[in-house]
mmCIF file of C-alpha atoms (C1' of nucleotides) in Angstrom:
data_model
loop_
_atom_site.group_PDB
_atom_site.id
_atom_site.type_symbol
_atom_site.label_atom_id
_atom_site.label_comp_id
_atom_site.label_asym_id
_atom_site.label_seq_id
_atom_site.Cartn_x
_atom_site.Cartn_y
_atom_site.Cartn_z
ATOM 1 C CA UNK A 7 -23.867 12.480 5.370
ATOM 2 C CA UNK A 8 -21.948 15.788 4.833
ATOM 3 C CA UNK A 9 -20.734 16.528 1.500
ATOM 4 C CA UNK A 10 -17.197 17.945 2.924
ATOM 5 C CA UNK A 11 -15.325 17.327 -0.332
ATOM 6 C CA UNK A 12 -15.941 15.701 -3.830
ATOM 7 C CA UNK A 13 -12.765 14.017 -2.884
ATOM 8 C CA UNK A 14 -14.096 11.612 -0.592
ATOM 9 C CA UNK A 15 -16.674 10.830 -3.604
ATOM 10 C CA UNK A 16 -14.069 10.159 -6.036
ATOM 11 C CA UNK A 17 -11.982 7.841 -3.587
ATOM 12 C CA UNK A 18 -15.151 5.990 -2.309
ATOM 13 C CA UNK A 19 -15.835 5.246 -6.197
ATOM 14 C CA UNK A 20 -12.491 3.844 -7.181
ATOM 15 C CA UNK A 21 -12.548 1.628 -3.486
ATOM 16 C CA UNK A 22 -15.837 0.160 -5.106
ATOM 17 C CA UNK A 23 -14.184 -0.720 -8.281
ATOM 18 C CA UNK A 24 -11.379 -3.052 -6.348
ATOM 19 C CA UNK A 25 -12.468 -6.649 -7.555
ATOM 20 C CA UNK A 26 -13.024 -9.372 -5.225
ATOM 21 C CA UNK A 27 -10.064 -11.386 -4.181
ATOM 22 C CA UNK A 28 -7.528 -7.970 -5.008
ATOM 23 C CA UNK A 29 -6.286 -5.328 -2.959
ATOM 24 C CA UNK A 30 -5.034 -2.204 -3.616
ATOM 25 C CA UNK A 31 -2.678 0.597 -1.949
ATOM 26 C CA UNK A 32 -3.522 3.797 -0.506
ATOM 27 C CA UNK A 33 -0.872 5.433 -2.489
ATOM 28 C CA UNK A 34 -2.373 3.071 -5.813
ATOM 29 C CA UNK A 35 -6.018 4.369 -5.293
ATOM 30 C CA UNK A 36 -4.561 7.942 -4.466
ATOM 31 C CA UNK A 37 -3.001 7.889 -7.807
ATOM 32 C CA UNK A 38 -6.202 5.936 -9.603
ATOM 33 C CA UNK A 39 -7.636 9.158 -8.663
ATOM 34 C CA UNK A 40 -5.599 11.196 -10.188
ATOM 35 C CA UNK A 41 -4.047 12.902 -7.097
ATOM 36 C CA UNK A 42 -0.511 11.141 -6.855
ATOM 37 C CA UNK A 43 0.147 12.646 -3.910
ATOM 38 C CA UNK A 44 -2.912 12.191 -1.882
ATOM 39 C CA UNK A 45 -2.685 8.782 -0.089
ATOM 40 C CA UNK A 46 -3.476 9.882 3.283
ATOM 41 C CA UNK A 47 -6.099 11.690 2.125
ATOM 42 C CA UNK A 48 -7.507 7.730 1.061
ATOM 43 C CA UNK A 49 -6.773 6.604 4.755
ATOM 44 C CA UNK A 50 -9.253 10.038 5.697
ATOM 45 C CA UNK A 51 -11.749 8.638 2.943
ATOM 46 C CA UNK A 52 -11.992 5.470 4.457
ATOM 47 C CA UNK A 53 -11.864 6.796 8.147
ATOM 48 C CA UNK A 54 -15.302 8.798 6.626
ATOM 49 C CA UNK A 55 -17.183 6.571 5.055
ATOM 50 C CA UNK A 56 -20.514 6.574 5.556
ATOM 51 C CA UNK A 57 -22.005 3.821 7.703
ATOM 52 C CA UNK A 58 -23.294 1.107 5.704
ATOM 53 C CA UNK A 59 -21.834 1.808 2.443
ATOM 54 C CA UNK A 60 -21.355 -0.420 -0.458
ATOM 55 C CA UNK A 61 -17.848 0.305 0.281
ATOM 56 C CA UNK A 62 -14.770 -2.597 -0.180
ATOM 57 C CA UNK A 63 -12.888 -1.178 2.433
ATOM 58 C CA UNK A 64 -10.843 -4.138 3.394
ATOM 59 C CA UNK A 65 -9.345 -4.383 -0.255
ATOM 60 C CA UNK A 66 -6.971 -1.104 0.418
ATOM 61 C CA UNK A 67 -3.920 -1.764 2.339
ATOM 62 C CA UNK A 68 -0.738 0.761 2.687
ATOM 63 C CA UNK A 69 2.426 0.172 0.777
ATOM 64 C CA UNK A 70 4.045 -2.428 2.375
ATOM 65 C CA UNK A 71 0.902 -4.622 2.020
ATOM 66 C CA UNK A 72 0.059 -4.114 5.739
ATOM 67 C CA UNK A 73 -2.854 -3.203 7.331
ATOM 68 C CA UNK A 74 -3.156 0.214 8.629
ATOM 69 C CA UNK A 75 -5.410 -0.467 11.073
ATOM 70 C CA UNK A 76 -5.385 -0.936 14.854
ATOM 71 C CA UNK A 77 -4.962 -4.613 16.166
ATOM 72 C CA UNK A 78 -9.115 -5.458 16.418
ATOM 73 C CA UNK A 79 -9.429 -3.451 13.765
ATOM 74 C CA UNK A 80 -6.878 -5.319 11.419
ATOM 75 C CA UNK A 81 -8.380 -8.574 12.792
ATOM 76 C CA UNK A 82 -11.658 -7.971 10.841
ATOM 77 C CA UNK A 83 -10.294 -6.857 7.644
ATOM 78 C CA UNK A 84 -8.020 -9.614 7.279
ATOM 79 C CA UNK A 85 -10.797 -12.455 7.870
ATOM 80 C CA UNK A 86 -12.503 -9.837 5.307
ATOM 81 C CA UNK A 87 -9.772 -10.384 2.597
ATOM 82 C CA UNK A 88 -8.774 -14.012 3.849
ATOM 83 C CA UNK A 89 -12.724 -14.582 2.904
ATOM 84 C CA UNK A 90 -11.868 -13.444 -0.381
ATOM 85 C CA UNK A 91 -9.260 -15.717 -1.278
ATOM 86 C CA UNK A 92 -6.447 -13.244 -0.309
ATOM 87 C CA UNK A 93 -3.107 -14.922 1.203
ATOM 88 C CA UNK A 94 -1.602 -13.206 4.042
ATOM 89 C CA UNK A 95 2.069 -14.363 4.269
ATOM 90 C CA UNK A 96 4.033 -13.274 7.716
ATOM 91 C CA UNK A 97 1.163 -10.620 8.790
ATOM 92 C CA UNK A 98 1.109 -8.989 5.151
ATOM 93 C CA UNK A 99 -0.138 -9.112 2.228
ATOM 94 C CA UNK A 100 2.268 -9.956 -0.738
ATOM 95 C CA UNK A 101 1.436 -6.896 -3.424
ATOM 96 C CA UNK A 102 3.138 -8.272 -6.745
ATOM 97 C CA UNK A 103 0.149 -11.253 -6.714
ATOM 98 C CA UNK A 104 -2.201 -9.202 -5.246
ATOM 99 C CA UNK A 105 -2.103 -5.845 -5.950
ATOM 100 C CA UNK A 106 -5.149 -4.476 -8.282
ATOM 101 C CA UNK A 107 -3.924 -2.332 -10.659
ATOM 102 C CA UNK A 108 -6.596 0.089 -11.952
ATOM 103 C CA UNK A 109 -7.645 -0.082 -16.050
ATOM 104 C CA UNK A 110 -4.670 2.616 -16.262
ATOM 105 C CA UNK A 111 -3.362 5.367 -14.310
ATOM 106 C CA UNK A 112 -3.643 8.700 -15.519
ATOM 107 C CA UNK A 113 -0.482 10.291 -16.706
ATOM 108 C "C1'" DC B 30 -4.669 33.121 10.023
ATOM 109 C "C1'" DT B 31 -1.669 29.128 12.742
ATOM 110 C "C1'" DA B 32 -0.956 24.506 14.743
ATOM 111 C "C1'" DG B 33 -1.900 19.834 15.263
ATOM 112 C "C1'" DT B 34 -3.438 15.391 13.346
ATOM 113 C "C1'" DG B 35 -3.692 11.366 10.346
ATOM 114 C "C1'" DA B 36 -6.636 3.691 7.973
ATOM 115 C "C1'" DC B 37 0.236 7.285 4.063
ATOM 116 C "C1'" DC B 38 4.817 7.169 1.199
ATOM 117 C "C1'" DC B 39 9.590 6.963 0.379
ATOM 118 C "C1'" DA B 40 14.451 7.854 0.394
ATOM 119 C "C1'" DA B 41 18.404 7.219 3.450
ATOM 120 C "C1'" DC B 42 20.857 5.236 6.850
ATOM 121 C "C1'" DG C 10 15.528 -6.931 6.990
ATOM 122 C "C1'" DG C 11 14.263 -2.409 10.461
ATOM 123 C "C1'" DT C 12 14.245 2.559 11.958
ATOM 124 C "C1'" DT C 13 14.296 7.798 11.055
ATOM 125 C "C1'" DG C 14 12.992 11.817 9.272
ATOM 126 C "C1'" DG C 15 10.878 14.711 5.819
ATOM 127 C "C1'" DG C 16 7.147 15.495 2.760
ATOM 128 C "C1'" DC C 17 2.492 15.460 1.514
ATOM 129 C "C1'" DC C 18 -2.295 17.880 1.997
ATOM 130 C "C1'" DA C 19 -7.369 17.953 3.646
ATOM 131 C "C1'" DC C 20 -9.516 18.619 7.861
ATOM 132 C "C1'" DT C 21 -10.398 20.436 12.633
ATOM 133 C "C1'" DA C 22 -9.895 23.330 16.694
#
DNA sequence: CTAGTGACCCAAC
DNA sequence: GGTTGGGCCACTA
């Protein structure tokens, strides 16, 4: 794999920490991170991840606790998250149950 | 260098 | 509740 940025290191690493059964935003992991204002750069993260990664990827949803992906696409990672224990109600996810929040965010 | 793109976010209407 | 438009910033051509 290419190096491209440490970024993409950093975001993978916080992904991994997501505990089984919890989800977490783009924005959330974005700000985990320590870059408030990099969520899309998560979505890139996750578009890159190396194949075969240890990698959680189904735990990060967008905002609205939706799934960003494409229909076959959103298909998987819900029977990913569903196999977890997660509860989709209405096509989405609802956040305030659960929503991991890191240890803390940095401020 | 510029322009376009994107697994996003949010305030406003 | 839904849609619109602006902002964000790394990456690619």
């Amino acid at each position: 794999m290419k190096r491209q940025s440490d970024l993409y290191g950093t975001i993978w690493k916080i992904v991994r920490r997501i505990p089984r059964g919890k989800v977490a935003t783009y924005g959330g992991i974005a700000r985990l991170c320590g870059f408030p204002r990099h969520a899309r750069l998560v979505g890139y993260a996750l578009h890159n991840l190396p194949h075969g990664a240890d990698i959680p990827w189904h735990r990060v949803i967008n905002s609205q606790g939706r799934i960003s992906l494409p229909r076959s696409g959103a298909l998987r990672q819900m029977a990913l998250l569903e196999g977890e224990g997660v509860v989709f109600l209405r096509g989405r996810v609802p956040l305030h149950v659960y929503e991991w929040k890191g240890k803390r965010k940095v401020r």
